[in-house]
mmCIF file of N, CA and C in Angstrom:
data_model
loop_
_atom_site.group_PDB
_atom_site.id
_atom_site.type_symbol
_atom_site.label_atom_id
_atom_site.label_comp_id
_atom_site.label_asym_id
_atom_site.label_seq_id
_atom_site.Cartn_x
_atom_site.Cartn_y
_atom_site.Cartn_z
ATOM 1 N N UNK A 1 0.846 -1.179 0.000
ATOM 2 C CA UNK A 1 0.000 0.000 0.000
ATOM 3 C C UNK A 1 0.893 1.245 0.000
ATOM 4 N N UNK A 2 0.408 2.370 -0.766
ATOM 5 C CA UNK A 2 1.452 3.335 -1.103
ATOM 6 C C UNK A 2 0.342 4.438 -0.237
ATOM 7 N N UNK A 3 1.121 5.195 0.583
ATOM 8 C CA UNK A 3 0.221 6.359 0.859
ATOM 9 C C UNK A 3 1.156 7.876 1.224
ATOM 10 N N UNK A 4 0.698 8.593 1.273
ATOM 11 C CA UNK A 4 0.918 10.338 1.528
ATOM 12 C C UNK A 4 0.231 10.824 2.403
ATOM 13 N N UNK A 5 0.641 11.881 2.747
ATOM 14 C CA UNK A 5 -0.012 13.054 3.303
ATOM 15 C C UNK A 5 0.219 14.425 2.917
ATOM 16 N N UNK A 6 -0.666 15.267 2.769
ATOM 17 C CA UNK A 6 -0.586 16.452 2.339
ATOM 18 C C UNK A 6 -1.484 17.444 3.172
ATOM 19 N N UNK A 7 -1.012 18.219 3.654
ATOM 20 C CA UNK A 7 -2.096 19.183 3.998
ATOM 21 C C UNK A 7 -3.242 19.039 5.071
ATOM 22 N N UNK A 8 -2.512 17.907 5.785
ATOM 23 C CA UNK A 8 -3.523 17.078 6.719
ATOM 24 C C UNK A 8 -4.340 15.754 6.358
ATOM 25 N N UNK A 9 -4.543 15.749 4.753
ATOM 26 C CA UNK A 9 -5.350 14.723 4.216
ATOM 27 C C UNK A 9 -4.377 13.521 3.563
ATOM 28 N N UNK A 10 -4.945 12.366 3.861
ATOM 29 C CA UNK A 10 -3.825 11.578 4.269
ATOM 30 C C UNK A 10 -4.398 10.207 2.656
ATOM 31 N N UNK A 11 -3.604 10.393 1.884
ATOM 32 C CA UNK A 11 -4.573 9.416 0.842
ATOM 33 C C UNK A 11 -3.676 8.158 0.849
ATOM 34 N N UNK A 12 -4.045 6.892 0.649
ATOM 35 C CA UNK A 12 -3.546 5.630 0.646
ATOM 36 C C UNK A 12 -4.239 4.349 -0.821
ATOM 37 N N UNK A 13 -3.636 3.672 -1.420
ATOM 38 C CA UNK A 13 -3.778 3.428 -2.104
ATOM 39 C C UNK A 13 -3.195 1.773 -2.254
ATOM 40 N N UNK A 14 -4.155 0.963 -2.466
ATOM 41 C CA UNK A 14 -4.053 -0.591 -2.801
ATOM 42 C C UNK A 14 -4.039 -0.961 -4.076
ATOM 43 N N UNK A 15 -3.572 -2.099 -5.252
ATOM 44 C CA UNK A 15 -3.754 -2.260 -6.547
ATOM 45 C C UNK A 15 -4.434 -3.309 -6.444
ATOM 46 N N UNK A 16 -5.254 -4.311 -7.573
ATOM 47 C CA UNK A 16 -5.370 -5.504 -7.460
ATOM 48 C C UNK A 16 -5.457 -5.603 -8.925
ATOM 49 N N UNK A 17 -4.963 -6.838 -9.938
ATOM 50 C CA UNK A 17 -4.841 -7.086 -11.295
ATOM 51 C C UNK A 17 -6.196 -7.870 -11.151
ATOM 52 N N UNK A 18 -6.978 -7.476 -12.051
ATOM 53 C CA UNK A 18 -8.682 -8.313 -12.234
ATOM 54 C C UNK A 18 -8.407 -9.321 -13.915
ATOM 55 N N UNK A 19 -8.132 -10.307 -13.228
ATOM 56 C CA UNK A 19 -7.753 -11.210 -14.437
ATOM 57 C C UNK A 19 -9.095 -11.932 -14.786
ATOM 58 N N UNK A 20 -10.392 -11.639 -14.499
ATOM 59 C CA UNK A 20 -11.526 -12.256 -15.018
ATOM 60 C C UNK A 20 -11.795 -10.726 -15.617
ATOM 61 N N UNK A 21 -11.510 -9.733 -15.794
ATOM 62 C CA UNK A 21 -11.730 -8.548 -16.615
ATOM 63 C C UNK A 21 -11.008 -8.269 -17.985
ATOM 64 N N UNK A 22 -9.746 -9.013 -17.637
ATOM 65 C CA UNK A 22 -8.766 -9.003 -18.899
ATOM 66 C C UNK A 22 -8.736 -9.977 -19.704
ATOM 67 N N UNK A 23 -8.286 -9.861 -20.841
ATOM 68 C CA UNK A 23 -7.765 -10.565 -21.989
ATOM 69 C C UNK A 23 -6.801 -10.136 -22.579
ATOM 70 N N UNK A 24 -5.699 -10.748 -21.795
ATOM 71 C CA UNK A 24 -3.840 -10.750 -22.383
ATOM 72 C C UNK A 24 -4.305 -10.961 -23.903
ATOM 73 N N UNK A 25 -4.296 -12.005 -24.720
ATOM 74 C CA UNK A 25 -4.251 -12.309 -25.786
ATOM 75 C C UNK A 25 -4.731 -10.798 -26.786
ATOM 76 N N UNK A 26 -5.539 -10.224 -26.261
ATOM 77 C CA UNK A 26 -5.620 -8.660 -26.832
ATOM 78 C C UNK A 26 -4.774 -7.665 -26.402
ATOM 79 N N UNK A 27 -4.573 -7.850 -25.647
ATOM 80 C CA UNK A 27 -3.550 -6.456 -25.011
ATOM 81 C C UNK A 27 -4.540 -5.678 -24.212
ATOM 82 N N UNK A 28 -5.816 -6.024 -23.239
ATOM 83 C CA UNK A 28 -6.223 -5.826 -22.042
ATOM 84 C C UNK A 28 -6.121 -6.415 -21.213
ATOM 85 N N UNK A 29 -6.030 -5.488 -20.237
ATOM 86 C CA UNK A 29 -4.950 -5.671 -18.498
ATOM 87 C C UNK A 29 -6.109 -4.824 -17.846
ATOM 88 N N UNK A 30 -6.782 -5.215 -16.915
ATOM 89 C CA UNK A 30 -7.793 -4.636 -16.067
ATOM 90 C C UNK A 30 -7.142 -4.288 -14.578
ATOM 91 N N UNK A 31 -7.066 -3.189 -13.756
ATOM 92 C CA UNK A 31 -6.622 -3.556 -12.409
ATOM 93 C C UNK A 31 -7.618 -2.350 -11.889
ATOM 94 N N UNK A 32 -7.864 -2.848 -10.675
ATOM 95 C CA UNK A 32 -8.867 -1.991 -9.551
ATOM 96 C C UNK A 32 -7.692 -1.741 -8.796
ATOM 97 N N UNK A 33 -8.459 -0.267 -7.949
ATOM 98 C CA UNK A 33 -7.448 0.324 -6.874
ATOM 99 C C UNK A 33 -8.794 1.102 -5.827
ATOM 100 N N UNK A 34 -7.814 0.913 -4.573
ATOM 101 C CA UNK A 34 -8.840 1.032 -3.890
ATOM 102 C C UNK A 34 -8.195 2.174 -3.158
ATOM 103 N N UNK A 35 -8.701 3.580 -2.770
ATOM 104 C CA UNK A 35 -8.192 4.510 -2.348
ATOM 105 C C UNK A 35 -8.891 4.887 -1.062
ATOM 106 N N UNK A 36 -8.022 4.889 0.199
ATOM 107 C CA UNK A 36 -8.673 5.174 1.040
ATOM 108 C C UNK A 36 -7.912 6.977 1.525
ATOM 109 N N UNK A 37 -8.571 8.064 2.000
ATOM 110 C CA UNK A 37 -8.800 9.348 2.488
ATOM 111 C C UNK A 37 -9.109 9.315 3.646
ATOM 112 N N UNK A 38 -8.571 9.948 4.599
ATOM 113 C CA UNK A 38 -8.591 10.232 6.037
ATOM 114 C C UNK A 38 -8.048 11.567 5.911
ATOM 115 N N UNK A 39 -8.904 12.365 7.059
ATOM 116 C CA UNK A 39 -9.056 13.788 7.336
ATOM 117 C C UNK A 39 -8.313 13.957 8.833
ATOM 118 N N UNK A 40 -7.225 14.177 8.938
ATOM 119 C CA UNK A 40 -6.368 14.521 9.812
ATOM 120 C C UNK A 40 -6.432 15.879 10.752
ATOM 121 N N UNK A 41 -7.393 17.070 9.596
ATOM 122 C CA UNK A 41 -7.201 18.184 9.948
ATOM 123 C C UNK A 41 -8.393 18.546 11.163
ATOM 124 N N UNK A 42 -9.098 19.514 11.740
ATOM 125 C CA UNK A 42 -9.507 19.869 12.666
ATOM 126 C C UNK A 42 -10.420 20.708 12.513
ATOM 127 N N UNK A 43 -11.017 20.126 10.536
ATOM 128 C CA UNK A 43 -11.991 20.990 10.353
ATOM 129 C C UNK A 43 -12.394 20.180 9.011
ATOM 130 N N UNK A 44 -13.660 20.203 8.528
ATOM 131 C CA UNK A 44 -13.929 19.218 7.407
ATOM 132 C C UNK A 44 -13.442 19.894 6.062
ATOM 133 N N UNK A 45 -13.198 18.855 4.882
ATOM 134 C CA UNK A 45 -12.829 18.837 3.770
ATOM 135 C C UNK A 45 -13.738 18.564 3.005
ATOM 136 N N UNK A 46 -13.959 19.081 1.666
ATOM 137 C CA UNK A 46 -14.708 18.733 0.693
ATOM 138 C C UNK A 46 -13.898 18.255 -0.489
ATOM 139 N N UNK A 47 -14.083 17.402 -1.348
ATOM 140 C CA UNK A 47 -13.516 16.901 -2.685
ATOM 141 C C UNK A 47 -14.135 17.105 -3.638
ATOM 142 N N UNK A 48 -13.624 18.175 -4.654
ATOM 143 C CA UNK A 48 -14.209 18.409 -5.636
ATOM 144 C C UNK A 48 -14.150 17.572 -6.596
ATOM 145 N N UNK A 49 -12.612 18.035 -7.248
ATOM 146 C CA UNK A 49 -12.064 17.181 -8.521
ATOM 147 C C UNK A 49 -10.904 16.465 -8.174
ATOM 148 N N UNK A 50 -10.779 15.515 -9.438
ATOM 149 C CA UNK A 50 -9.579 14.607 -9.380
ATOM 150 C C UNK A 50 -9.016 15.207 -10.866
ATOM 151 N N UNK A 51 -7.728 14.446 -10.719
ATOM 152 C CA UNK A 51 -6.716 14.487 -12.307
ATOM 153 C C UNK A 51 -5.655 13.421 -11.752
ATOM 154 N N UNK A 52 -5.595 12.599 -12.828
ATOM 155 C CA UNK A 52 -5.028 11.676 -13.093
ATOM 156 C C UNK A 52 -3.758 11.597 -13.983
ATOM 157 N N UNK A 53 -2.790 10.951 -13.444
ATOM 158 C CA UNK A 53 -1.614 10.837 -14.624
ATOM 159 C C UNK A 53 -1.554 9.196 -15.011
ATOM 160 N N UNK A 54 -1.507 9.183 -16.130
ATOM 161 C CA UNK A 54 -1.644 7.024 -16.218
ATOM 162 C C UNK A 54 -0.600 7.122 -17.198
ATOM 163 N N UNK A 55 0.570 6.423 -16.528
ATOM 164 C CA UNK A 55 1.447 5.675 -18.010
ATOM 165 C C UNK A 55 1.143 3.722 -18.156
ATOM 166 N N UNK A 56 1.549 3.714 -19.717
ATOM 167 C CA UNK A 56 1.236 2.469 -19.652
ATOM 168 C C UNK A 56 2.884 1.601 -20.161
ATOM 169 N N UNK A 57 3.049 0.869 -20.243
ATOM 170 C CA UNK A 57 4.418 0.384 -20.265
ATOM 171 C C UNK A 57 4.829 0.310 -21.626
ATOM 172 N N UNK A 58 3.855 0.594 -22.275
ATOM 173 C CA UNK A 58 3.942 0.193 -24.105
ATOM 174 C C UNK A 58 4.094 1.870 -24.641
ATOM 175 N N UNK A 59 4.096 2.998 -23.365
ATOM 176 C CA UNK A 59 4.954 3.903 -23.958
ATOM 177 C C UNK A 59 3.628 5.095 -23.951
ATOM 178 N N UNK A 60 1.937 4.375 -23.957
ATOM 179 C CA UNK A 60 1.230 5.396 -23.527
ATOM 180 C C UNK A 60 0.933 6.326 -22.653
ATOM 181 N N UNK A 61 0.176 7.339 -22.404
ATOM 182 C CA UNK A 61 0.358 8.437 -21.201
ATOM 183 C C UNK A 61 -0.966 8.935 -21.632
ATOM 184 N N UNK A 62 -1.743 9.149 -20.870
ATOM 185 C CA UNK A 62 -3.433 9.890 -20.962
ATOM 186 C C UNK A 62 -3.520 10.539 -19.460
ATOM 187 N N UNK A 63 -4.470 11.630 -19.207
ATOM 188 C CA UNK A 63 -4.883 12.150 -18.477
ATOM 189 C C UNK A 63 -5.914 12.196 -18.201
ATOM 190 N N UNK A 64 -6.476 12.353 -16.985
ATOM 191 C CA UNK A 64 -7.852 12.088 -16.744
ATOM 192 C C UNK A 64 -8.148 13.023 -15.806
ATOM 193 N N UNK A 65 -9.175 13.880 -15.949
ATOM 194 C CA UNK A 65 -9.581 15.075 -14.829
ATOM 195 C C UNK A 65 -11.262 14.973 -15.118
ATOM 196 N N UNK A 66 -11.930 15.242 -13.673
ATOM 197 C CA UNK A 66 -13.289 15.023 -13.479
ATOM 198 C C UNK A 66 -14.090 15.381 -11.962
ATOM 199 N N UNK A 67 -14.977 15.649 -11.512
ATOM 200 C CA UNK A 67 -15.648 15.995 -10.834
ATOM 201 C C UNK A 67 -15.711 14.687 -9.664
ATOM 202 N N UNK A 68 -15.433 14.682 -8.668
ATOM 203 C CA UNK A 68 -15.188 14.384 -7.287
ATOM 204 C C UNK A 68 -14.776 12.580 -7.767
ATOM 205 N N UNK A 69 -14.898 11.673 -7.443
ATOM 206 C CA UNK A 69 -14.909 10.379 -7.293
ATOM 207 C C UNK A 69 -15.602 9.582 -7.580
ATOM 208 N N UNK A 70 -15.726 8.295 -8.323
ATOM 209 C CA UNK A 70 -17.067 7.102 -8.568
ATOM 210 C C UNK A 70 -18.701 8.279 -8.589
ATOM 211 N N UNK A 71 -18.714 9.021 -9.043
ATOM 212 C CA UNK A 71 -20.096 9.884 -9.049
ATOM 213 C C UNK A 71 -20.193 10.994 -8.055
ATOM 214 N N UNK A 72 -18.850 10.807 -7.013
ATOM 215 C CA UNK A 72 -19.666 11.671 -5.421
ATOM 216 C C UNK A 72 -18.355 12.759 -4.930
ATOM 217 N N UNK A 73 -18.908 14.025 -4.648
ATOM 218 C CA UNK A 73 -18.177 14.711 -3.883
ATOM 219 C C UNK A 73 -18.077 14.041 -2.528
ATOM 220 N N UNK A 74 -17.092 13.912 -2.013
ATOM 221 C CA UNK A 74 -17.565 13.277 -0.572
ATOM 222 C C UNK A 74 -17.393 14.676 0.215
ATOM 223 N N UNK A 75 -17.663 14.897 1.541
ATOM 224 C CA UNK A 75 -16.942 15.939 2.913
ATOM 225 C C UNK A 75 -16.883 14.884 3.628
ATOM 226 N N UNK A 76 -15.654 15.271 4.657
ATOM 227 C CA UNK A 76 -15.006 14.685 5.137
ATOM 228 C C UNK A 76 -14.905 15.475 6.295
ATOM 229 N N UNK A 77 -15.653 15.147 7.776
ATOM 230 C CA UNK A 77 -15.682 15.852 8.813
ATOM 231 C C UNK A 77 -13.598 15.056 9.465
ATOM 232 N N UNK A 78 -13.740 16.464 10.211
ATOM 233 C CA UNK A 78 -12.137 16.217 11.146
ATOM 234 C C UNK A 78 -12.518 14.663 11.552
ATOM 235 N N UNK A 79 -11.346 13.963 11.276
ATOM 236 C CA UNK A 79 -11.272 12.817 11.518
ATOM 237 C C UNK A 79 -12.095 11.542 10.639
ATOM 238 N N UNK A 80 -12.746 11.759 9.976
ATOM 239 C CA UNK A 80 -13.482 11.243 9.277
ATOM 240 C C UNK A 80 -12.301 9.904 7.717
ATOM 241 N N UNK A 81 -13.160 9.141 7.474
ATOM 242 C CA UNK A 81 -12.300 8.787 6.696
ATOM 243 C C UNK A 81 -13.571 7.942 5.661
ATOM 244 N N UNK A 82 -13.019 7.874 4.307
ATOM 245 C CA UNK A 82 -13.816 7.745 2.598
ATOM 246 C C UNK A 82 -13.366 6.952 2.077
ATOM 247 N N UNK A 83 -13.262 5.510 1.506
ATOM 248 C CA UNK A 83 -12.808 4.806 0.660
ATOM 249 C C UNK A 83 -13.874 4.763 -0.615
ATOM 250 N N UNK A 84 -13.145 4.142 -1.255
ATOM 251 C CA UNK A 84 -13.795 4.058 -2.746
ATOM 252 C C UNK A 84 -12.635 2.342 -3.910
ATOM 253 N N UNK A 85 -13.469 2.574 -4.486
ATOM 254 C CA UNK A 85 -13.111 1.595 -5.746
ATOM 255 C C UNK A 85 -13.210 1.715 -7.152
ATOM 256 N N UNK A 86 -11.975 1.779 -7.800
ATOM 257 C CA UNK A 86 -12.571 2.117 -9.264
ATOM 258 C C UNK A 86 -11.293 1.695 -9.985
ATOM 259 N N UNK A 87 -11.363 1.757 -11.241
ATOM 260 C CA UNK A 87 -10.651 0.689 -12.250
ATOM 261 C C UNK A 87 -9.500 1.719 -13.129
ATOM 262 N N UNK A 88 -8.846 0.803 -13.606
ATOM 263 C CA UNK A 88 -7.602 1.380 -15.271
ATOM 264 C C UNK A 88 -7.439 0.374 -15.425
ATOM 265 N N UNK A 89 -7.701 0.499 -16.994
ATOM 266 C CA UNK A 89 -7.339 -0.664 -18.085
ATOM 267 C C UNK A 89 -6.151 -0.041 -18.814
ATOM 268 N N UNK A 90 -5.483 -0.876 -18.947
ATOM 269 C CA UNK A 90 -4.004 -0.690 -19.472
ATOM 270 C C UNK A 90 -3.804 -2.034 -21.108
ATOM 271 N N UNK A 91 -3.340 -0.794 -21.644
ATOM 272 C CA UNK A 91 -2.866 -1.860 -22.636
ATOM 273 C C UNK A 91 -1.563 -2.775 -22.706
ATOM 274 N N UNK A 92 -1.062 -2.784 -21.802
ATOM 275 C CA UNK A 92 0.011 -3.917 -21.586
ATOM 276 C C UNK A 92 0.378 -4.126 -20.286
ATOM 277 N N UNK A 93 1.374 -5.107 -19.614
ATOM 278 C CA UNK A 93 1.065 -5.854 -18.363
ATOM 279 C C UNK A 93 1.785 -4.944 -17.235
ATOM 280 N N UNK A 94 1.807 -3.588 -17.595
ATOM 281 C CA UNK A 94 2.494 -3.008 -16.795
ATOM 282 C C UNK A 94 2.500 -1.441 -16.647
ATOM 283 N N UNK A 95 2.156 -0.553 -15.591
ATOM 284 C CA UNK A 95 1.823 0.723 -15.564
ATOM 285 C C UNK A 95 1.721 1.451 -14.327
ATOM 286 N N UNK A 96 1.547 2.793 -14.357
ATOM 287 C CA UNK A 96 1.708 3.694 -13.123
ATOM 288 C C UNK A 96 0.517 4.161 -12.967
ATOM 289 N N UNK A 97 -0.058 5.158 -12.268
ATOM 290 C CA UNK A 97 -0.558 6.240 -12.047
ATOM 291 C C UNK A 97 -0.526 6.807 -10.851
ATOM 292 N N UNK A 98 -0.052 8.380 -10.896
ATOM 293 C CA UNK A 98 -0.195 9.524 -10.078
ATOM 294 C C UNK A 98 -1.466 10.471 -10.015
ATOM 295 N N UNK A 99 -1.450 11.354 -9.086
ATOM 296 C CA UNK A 99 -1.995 12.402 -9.317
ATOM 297 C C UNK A 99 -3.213 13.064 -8.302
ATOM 298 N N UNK A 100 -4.456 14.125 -8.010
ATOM 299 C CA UNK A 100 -4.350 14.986 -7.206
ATOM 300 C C UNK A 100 -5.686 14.949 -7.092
ATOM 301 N N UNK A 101 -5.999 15.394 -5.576
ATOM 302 C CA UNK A 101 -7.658 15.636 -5.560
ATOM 303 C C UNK A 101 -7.495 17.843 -5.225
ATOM 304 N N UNK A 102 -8.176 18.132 -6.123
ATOM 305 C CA UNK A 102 -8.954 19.417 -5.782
ATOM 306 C C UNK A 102 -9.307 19.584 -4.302
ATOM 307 N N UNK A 103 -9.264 20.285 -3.077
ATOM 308 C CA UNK A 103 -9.913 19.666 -1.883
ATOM 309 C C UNK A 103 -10.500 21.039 -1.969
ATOM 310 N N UNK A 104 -11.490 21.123 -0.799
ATOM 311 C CA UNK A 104 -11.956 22.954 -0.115
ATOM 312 C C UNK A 104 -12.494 22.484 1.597
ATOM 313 N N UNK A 105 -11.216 23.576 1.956
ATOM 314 C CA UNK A 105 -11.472 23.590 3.667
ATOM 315 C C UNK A 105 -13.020 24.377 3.819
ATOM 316 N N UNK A 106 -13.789 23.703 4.643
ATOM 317 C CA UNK A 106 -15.079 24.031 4.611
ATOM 318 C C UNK A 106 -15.231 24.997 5.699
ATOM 319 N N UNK A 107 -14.518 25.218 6.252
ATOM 320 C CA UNK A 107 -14.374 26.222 7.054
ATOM 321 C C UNK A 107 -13.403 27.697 6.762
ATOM 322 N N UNK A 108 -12.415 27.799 6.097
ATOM 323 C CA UNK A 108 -12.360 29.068 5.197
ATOM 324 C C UNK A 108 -12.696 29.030 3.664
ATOM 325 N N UNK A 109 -12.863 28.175 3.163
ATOM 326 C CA UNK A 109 -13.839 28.104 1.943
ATOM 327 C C UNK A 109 -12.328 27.982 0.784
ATOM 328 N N UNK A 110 -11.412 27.951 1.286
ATOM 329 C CA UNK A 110 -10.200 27.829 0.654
ATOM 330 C C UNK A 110 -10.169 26.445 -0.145
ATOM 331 N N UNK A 111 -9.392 26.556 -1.196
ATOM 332 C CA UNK A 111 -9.230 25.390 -2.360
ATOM 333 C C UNK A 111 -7.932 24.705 -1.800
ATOM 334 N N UNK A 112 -7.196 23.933 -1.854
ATOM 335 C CA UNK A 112 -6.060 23.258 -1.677
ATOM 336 C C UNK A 112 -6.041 22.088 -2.524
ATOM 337 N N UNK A 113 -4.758 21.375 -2.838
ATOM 338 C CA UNK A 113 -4.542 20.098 -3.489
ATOM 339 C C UNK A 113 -4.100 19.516 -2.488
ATOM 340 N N UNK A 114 -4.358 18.191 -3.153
ATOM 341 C CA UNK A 114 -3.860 16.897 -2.030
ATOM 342 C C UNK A 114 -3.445 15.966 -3.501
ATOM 343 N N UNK A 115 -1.948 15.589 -2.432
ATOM 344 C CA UNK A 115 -1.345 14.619 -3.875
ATOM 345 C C UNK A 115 -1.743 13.241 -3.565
ATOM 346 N N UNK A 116 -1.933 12.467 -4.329
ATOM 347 C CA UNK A 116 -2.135 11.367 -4.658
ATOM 348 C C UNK A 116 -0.724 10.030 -4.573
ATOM 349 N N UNK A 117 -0.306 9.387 -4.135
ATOM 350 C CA UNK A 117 0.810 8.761 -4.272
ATOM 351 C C UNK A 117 0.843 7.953 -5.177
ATOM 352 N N UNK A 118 2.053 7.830 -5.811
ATOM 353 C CA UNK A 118 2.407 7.277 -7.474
ATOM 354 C C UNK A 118 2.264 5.576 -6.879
ATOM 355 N N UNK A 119 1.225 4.878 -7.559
ATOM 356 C CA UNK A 119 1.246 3.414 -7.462
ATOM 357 C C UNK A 119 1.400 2.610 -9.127
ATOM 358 N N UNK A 120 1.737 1.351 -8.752
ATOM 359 C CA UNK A 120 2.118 0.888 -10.157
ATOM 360 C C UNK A 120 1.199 0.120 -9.980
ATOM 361 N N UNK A 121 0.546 -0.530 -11.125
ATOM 362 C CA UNK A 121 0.221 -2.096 -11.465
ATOM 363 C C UNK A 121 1.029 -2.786 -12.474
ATOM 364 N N UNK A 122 0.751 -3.843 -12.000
ATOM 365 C CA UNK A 122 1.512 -4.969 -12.588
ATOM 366 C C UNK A 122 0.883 -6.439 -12.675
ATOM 367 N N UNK A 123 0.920 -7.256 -13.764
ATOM 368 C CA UNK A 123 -0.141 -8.225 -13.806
ATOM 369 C C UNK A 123 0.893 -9.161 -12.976
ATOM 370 N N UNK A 124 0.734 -9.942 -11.938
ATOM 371 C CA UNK A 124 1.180 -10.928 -10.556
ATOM 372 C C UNK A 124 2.397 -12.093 -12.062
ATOM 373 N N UNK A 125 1.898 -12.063 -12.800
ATOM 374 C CA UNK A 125 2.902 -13.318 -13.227
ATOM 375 C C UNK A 125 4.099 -12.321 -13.820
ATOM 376 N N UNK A 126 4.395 -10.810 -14.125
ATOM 377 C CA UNK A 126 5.457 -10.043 -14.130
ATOM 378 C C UNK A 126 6.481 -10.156 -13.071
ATOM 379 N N UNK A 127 5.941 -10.493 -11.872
ATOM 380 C CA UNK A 127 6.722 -10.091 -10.705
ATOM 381 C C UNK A 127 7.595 -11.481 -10.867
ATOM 382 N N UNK A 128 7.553 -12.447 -11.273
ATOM 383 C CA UNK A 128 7.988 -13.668 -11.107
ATOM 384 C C UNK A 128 9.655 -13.595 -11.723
#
């Protein structure tokens, strides 16, 4: 598990390769990641947007920016903590992604970023 902290908000991050989603023989590689958020600070957070950095090992790179998470802004009272689940398909057996949530302290109405920590996937028979 790869995790950070920024700014009080503390993001953590799991991979898992979904091999009933993929088909190697095409050049799809499915992996879920599961991101968990904890609010450290002493006053609640809101999540607007995300942006995404994805490399793929075959040399691709796309970006991805969008409005809060799986459908939902979450807030996040002091101490509070948000997981979620959601997917990247990669075209070959091997890849990264970084990158940032938009936040707003709900109590000065201020914007801030929170970084995201750089995790890889990798399909389990690479590691061998």
């Amino acid at each position: 598990m790869n995790s950070t902290t920024t700014q009080g908000v503390e993001v953590s991050v799991e991979t898992f390769y979904q091999p009933d989603y993929s088909n190697p023989l095409s050049g799809e590689y499915m992996f879920a990641y599961k991101i968990t958020i904890d609010n450290h600070n002493n006053f609640p957070v809101k999540l607007h947007r995300r942006h995404w950095q994805i490399f793929d090992s075959n040399g691709e790179y796309r970006e991805v920016d969008g409005e809060g998470v799986v459908g939902v802004q979450p807030v996040l009272q002091s101490g509070d903590r948000y997981q979620y689940v959601s997917g990247c398909n990669l075209r070959s057996e091997m890849g990264r992604m970084s990158g940032n949530y938009q936040m707003e302290n709900l109590d000065t109405k201020r914007f801030f970023d929170v970084d995201i920590p750089a995790f890889e996937m990798i399909v389990p028979f690479k590691n061998n």
